[in-house]
PDB file of C-alpha atoms in Angstrom:
ATOM      1  CA  TYR A   1      27.229  -4.857-127.149  1.00 70.00           C
ATOM      2  CA  ASP A   2      27.845  -1.935-125.184  1.00 69.00           C
ATOM      3  CA  GLU A   3      24.799  -3.145-123.363  1.00 66.00           C
ATOM      4  CA  SER A   4      26.503  -6.616-122.530  1.00 69.00           C
ATOM      5  CA  GLY A   5      30.175  -4.795-121.263  1.00 67.00           C
ATOM      6  CA  ARG A   6      27.966  -2.629-118.830  1.00 58.00           C
ATOM      7  CA  MET A   7      25.778  -5.596-117.569  1.00 61.00           C
ATOM      8  CA  HIS A   8      28.868  -7.964-117.548  1.00 57.00           C
ATOM      9  CA  ARG A   9      30.852  -5.278-115.416  1.00 64.00           C
ATOM     10  CA  MET A  10      27.734  -4.831-113.268  1.00 61.00           C
ATOM     11  CA  VAL A  11      27.977  -8.717-112.185  1.00 63.00           C
ATOM     12  CA  LEU A  12      31.930  -8.576-111.328  1.00 64.00           C
ATOM     13  CA  ASP A  13      31.106  -5.461-109.410  1.00 62.00           C
ATOM     14  CA  LEU A  14      28.045  -7.300-107.805  1.00 65.00           C
ATOM     15  CA  LEU A  15      30.740 -10.478-106.719  1.00 62.00           C
ATOM     16  CA  ASP A  16      33.580  -8.644-106.314  1.00 65.00           C
ATOM     17  CA  LEU A  17      30.531  -7.046-103.530  1.00 61.00           C
ATOM     18  CA  VAL A  18      29.275 -10.437-102.297  1.00 65.00           C
ATOM     19  CA  ARG A  19      33.256 -11.463-101.649  1.00 64.00           C
ATOM     20  CA  LEU A  20      33.759  -7.994 -99.519  1.00 64.00           C
ATOM     21  CA  ASP A  21      30.840  -8.178 -97.214  1.00 69.00           C
ATOM     22  CA  SER A  22      31.114 -12.357 -96.703  1.00 67.00           C
ATOM     23  CA  GLY A  23      35.141 -10.928 -95.566  1.00 69.00           C
ATOM     24  CA  THR A  24      35.833 -13.601 -98.790  1.00 64.00           C
ATOM     25  CA  ALA A  25      38.033 -10.805-101.080  1.00 69.00           C
ATOM     26  CA  ASP A  26      41.083 -11.219-101.898  1.00 74.00           C
ATOM     27  CA  ILE A  27      43.096  -8.298 -99.408  1.00 79.00           C
ATOM     28  CA  THR A  28      46.927  -7.855 -99.340  1.00 85.00           C
ATOM     29  CA  MET A  29      48.125  -5.715 -96.903  1.00 89.00           C
ATOM     30  CA  SER A  30      52.132  -3.939 -96.743  1.00 92.00           C
ATOM     31  CA  PRO A  31      52.290  -0.619 -96.577  1.00 93.00           C
ATOM     32  CA  VAL A  32      51.314   2.053 -98.908  1.00 93.00           C
ATOM     33  CA  LYS A  33      53.014   5.544 -99.093  1.00 93.00           C
ATOM     34  CA  MET A  34      49.069   7.353 -99.395  1.00 94.00           C
ATOM     35  CA  THR A  35      50.918  10.358-101.439  1.00 93.00           C
ATOM     36  CA  ALA A  36      51.780   8.339-104.321  1.00 93.00           C
ATOM     37  CA  LEU A  37      49.186   6.166-104.733  1.00 94.00           C
ATOM     38  CA  LEU A  38      46.755   9.558-104.880  1.00 95.00           C
ATOM     39  CA  ASN A  39      49.070  11.117-106.972  1.00 95.00           C
ATOM     40  CA  ALA A  40      48.897   7.738-109.155  1.00 95.00           C
ATOM     41  CA  VAL A  41      45.136   7.988-108.871  1.00 95.00           C
ATOM     42  CA  ALA A  42      45.314  11.489-109.780  1.00 95.00           C
ATOM     43  CA  GLU A  43      47.548  10.914-112.943  1.00 95.00           C
ATOM     44  CA  LYS A  44      45.690   7.637-114.576  1.00 94.00           C
ATOM     45  CA  PHE A  45      43.173  10.813-115.118  1.00 95.00           C
ATOM     46  CA  SER A  46      44.846  12.872-117.057  1.00 92.00           C
ATOM     47  CA  PRO A  47      42.884  12.832-120.416  1.00 92.00           C
ATOM     48  CA  GLN A  48      39.605  13.727-118.651  1.00 90.00           C
ATOM     49  CA  LEU A  49      40.696  16.376-117.063  1.00 90.00           C
ATOM     50  CA  GLN A  50      42.628  17.788-120.085  1.00 89.00           C
ATOM     51  CA  ARG A  51      38.778  17.378-122.176  1.00 91.00           C
ATOM     52  CA  THR A  52      36.640  19.012-119.815  1.00 90.00           C
ATOM     53  CA  GLY A  53      38.803  21.604-118.322  1.00 92.00           C
ATOM     54  CA  VAL A  54      38.734  20.353-114.656  1.00 94.00           C
ATOM     55  CA  GLN A  55      41.822  20.425-112.216  1.00 95.00           C
ATOM     56  CA  ILE A  56      42.721  17.938-110.151  1.00 96.00           C
ATOM     57  CA  LYS A  57      45.994  18.788-107.625  1.00 96.00           C
ATOM     58  CA  VAL A  58      47.305  16.219-104.482  1.00 95.00           C
ATOM     59  CA  GLU A  59      48.156  18.049-100.935  1.00 94.00           C
ATOM     60  CA  GLY A  60      50.048  15.847 -97.839  1.00 88.00           C
ATOM     61  CA  ALA A  61      53.224  16.157 -96.815  1.00 74.00           C
ATOM     62  CA  GLU A  62      55.419  12.975 -98.765  1.00 72.00           C
ATOM     63  CA  ASN A  63      56.905  12.522 -95.162  1.00 84.00           C
ATOM     64  CA  LEU A  64      53.749  11.376 -94.314  1.00 91.00           C
ATOM     65  CA  PRO A  65      53.825   8.027 -92.694  1.00 92.00           C
ATOM     66  CA  ALA A  66      53.051   4.757 -94.595  1.00 92.00           C
ATOM     67  CA  VAL A  67      49.719   3.214 -93.994  1.00 94.00           C
ATOM     68  CA  THR A  68      49.165  -0.928 -93.983  1.00 93.00           C
ATOM     69  CA  ALA A  69      46.798  -1.894 -97.212  1.00 93.00           C
ATOM     70  CA  ASP A  70      45.715  -3.096 -99.627  1.00 91.00           C
ATOM     71  CA  GLY A  71      47.195  -0.449-102.330  1.00 92.00           C
ATOM     72  CA  ASP A  72      45.233  -1.798-104.826  1.00 90.00           C
ATOM     73  CA  ARG A  73      41.843  -2.269-102.973  1.00 90.00           C
ATOM     74  CA  LEU A  74      42.524   1.352-102.027  1.00 95.00           C
ATOM     75  CA  ALA A  75      43.310   2.111-105.208  1.00 94.00           C
ATOM     76  CA  GLN A  76      40.078   1.100-106.132  1.00 91.00           C
ATOM     77  CA  VAL A  77      38.154   3.217-103.664  1.00 94.00           C
ATOM     78  CA  PHE A  78      40.276   7.205-104.862  1.00 97.00           C
ATOM     79  CA  THR A  79      39.511   6.505-108.359  1.00 94.00           C
ATOM     80  CA  ASN A  80      36.001   5.458-107.730  1.00 93.00           C
ATOM     81  CA  LEU A  81      36.036   8.722-105.412  1.00 96.00           C
ATOM     82  CA  VAL A  82      37.702  10.647-108.020  1.00 96.00           C
ATOM     83  CA  ASP A  83      35.931   9.568-111.570  1.00 93.00           C
ATOM     84  CA  ASN A  84      32.213  10.237-109.536  1.00 91.00           C
ATOM     85  CA  ALA A  85      33.767  14.971-108.067  1.00 93.00           C
ATOM     86  CA  LEU A  86      35.164  14.580-112.499  1.00 93.00           C
ATOM     87  CA  LYS A  87      31.767  13.179-113.396  1.00 90.00           C
ATOM     88  CA  PHE A  88      30.285  15.795-110.957  1.00 89.00           C
ATOM     89  CA  THR A  89      32.385  18.942-111.533  1.00 93.00           C
ATOM     90  CA  PRO A  90      32.255  21.193-114.377  1.00 93.00           C
ATOM     91  CA  GLN A  91      34.138  22.432-116.788  1.00 92.00           C
ATOM     92  CA  GLY A  92      36.978  24.422-115.224  1.00 91.00           C
ATOM     93  CA  GLY A  93      35.975  22.985-112.406  1.00 94.00           C
ATOM     94  CA  SER A  94      38.483  20.770-109.409  1.00 96.00           C
ATOM     95  CA  ILE A  95      39.345  18.293-107.731  1.00 96.00           C
ATOM     96  CA  LEU A  96      41.234  18.179-105.176  1.00 97.00           C
ATOM     97  CA  LEU A  97      42.706  14.892-103.481  1.00 97.00           C
ATOM     98  CA  HIS A  98      44.887  16.404 -99.365  1.00 97.00           C
ATOM     99  CA  VAL A  99      45.872  13.571 -97.430  1.00 96.00           C
ATOM    100  CA  SER A 100      47.089  14.196 -92.895  1.00 95.00           C
ATOM    101  CA  VAL A 101      47.302  12.268 -90.451  1.00 93.00           C
ATOM    102  CA  VAL A 102      44.210  13.176 -87.698  1.00 91.00           C
ATOM    103  CA  ASN A 103      43.943  11.726 -84.334  1.00 90.00           C
ATOM    104  CA  GLY A 104      46.423   8.355 -85.271  1.00 90.00           C
ATOM    105  CA  GLU A 105      44.107   8.074 -88.263  1.00 94.00           C
ATOM    106  CA  MET A 106      45.265   8.628 -92.132  1.00 95.00           C
ATOM    107  CA  ARG A 107      42.674  10.429 -93.380  1.00 96.00           C
ATOM    108  CA  VAL A 108      42.159  11.520 -97.703  1.00 97.00           C
ATOM    109  CA  ALA A 109      39.470  13.974 -98.786  1.00 97.00           C
ATOM    110  CA  VAL A 110      38.588  13.988-102.212  1.00 97.00           C
ATOM    111  CA  SER A 111      36.633  17.967-102.456  1.00 96.00           C
ATOM    112  CA  ASP A 112      35.095  18.637-105.602  1.00 96.00           C
ATOM    113  CA  THR A 113      33.569  22.219-106.801  1.00 95.00           C
ATOM    114  CA  GLY A 114      30.458  20.391-107.985  1.00 91.00           C
ATOM    115  CA  MET A 115      27.379  20.491-107.878  1.00 88.00           C
ATOM    116  CA  GLY A 116      26.815  19.012-104.909  1.00 88.00           C
ATOM    117  CA  ILE A 117      24.538  16.122-102.862  1.00 85.00           C
ATOM    118  CA  SER A 118      21.023  17.498-100.824  1.00 84.00           C
ATOM    119  CA  ALA A 119      21.187  16.496 -97.133  1.00 81.00           C
ATOM    120  CA  GLU A 120      17.933  14.288 -97.353  1.00 76.00           C
ATOM    121  CA  VAL A 121      20.881  11.461 -99.499  1.00 76.00           C
ATOM    122  CA  HIS A 122      23.509  11.759 -97.118  1.00 71.00           C
ATOM    123  CA  LYS A 123      21.906   8.805 -95.511  1.00 77.00           C
ATOM    124  CA  HIS A 124      21.346   6.354 -98.667  1.00 70.00           C
ATOM    125  CA  ILE A 125      24.689   7.064-100.785  1.00 80.00           C
ATOM    126  CA  PHE A 126      26.440   4.359 -99.496  1.00 74.00           C
ATOM    127  CA  GLU A 127      23.717   1.127-100.186  1.00 74.00           C
ATOM    128  CA  ARG A 128      23.637  -0.684-103.098  1.00 65.00           C
ATOM    129  CA  PHE A 129      22.299  -0.090-105.959  1.00 63.00           C
ATOM    130  CA  TYR A 130      21.512   3.946-104.649  1.00 57.00           C
ATOM    131  CA  GLN A 131      21.495   6.630-106.772  1.00 61.00           C
ATOM    132  CA  ALA A 132      20.984  10.584-105.524  1.00 59.00           C
ATOM    133  CA  ASP A 133      18.720  11.454-108.892  1.00 53.00           C
ATOM    134  CA  PRO A 134      16.376   8.392-110.065  1.00 48.00           C
ATOM    135  CA  ALA A 135      15.213  10.932-112.849  1.00 39.00           C
ATOM    136  CA  ARG A 136      18.595   9.956-114.399  1.00 38.00           C
ATOM    137  CA  LYS A 137      19.414   6.284-114.759  1.00 41.00           C
ATOM    138  CA  GLY A 138      22.499   5.487-117.012  1.00 42.00           C
ATOM    139  CA  GLY A 139      24.196   7.573-119.307  1.00 43.00           C
ATOM    140  CA  GLU A 140      27.534   8.629-119.323  1.00 47.00           C
ATOM    141  CA  LYS A 141      27.533   9.702-115.961  1.00 47.00           C
ATOM    142  CA  HIS A 142      25.401   7.037-114.395  1.00 52.00           C
ATOM    143  CA  GLY A 143      26.665   3.788-112.807  1.00 58.00           C
ATOM    144  CA  ALA A 144      24.400   0.708-111.583  1.00 57.00           C
ATOM    145  CA  GLY A 145      24.978   2.686-107.960  1.00 70.00           C
ATOM    146  CA  LEU A 146      26.857   0.278-106.824  1.00 76.00           C
ATOM    147  CA  GLY A 147      30.460   2.041-106.740  1.00 83.00           C
ATOM    148  CA  LEU A 148      30.620   3.688-103.507  1.00 90.00           C
ATOM    149  CA  ALA A 149      28.769   0.462-101.396  1.00 87.00           C
ATOM    150  CA  ILE A 150      31.727  -0.557-103.079  1.00 87.00           C
ATOM    151  CA  ALA A 151      34.047   2.009-101.957  1.00 92.00           C
ATOM    152  CA  SER A 152      32.056   1.776 -98.340  1.00 92.00           C
ATOM    153  CA  GLU A 153      33.122  -1.841 -98.516  1.00 88.00           C
ATOM    154  CA  ILE A 154      36.806  -2.052 -98.841  1.00 90.00           C
ATOM    155  CA  VAL A 155      37.301   1.137 -96.414  1.00 94.00           C
ATOM    156  CA  GLN A 156      35.851  -1.206 -93.560  1.00 92.00           C
ATOM    157  CA  ALA A 157      37.355  -4.041 -95.168  1.00 90.00           C
ATOM    158  CA  HIS A 158      40.571  -2.457 -94.023  1.00 92.00           C
ATOM    159  CA  GLY A 159      39.441  -1.189 -90.166  1.00 94.00           C
ATOM    160  CA  GLY A 160      38.362   2.593 -91.649  1.00 96.00           C
ATOM    161  CA  ARG A 161      35.116   4.157 -93.118  1.00 96.00           C
ATOM    162  CA  ILE A 162      34.262   6.762 -94.700  1.00 96.00           C
ATOM    163  CA  SER A 163      31.578   9.280 -94.892  1.00 95.00           C
ATOM    164  CA  VAL A 164      30.960  11.914 -97.240  1.00 94.00           C
ATOM    165  CA  ARG A 165      29.801  16.228 -96.673  1.00 92.00           C
ATOM    166  CA  SER A 166      27.928  18.090 -98.883  1.00 90.00           C
ATOM    167  CA  ARG A 167      25.314  21.394-100.074  1.00 82.00           C
ATOM    168  CA  GLN A 168      23.587  21.411-102.495  1.00 84.00           C
ATOM    169  CA  GLY A 169      24.917  23.815-105.616  1.00 85.00           C
ATOM    170  CA  GLU A 170      28.735  23.316-102.682  1.00 88.00           C
ATOM    171  CA  GLY A 171      31.033  20.551-103.893  1.00 92.00           C
ATOM    172  CA  ALA A 172      31.275  17.656-102.266  1.00 94.00           C
ATOM    173  CA  THR A 173      33.809  16.216-100.007  1.00 96.00           C
ATOM    174  CA  PHE A 174      34.056  12.816 -99.490  1.00 96.00           C
ATOM    175  CA  GLU A 175      36.623  11.479 -96.209  1.00 97.00           C
ATOM    176  CA  VAL A 176      38.267   8.341 -95.216  1.00 97.00           C
ATOM    177  CA  PHE A 177      40.092   7.664 -92.175  1.00 97.00           C
ATOM    178  CA  LEU A 178      42.294   4.200 -92.532  1.00 96.00           C
ATOM    179  CA  PRO A 179      44.219   3.029 -88.774  1.00 95.00           C
ATOM    180  CA  LEU A 180      48.124   3.972 -88.798  1.00 90.00           C
ATOM    181  CA  GLY A 181      48.615   0.761 -86.660  1.00 70.00           C
ATOM    182  CA  LYS A 182      48.701  -2.736 -88.962  1.00 54.00           C
ATOM    183  CA  LYS A 183      45.064  -4.277 -89.206  1.00 44.00           C
TER     184      LYS A 183
END
């Protein structure tokens, strides 16, 4: 039963990825207050945070301009990034969601105090089915390797970009840049 559920989720993710890649995914644009969206994403993880002792914090001015985007799709991106950060951050660690405006773009950084990602993985991390440690497929801390590929496609569908900065043993920071003007 668990395996069929996992396979079902993987098929839905693949369909979502194909729709995003082909430009046929449903994306409904409207003004989105990023700080409010990030607070909602952080709140969603309260039970896991209490169990793991990991702290999460959202930083950013409340008066930031709204970004024209699909709020549900952006929530999907940041939920994936926080979920990954939580999986790889040890008990007592922390996750920071920081939103700001940089050079006319909305910048959202998701940083953790986890194990980090080695430099040779950076160029592959947004590829479909890629997993940084192939020796540990499946299990509680690993999915099918589709989450970051989907996140990347969603960000690109918004005219933005996503990147990672990390060093092994020093945590990771994923940065999402979104245009502030209408797409």
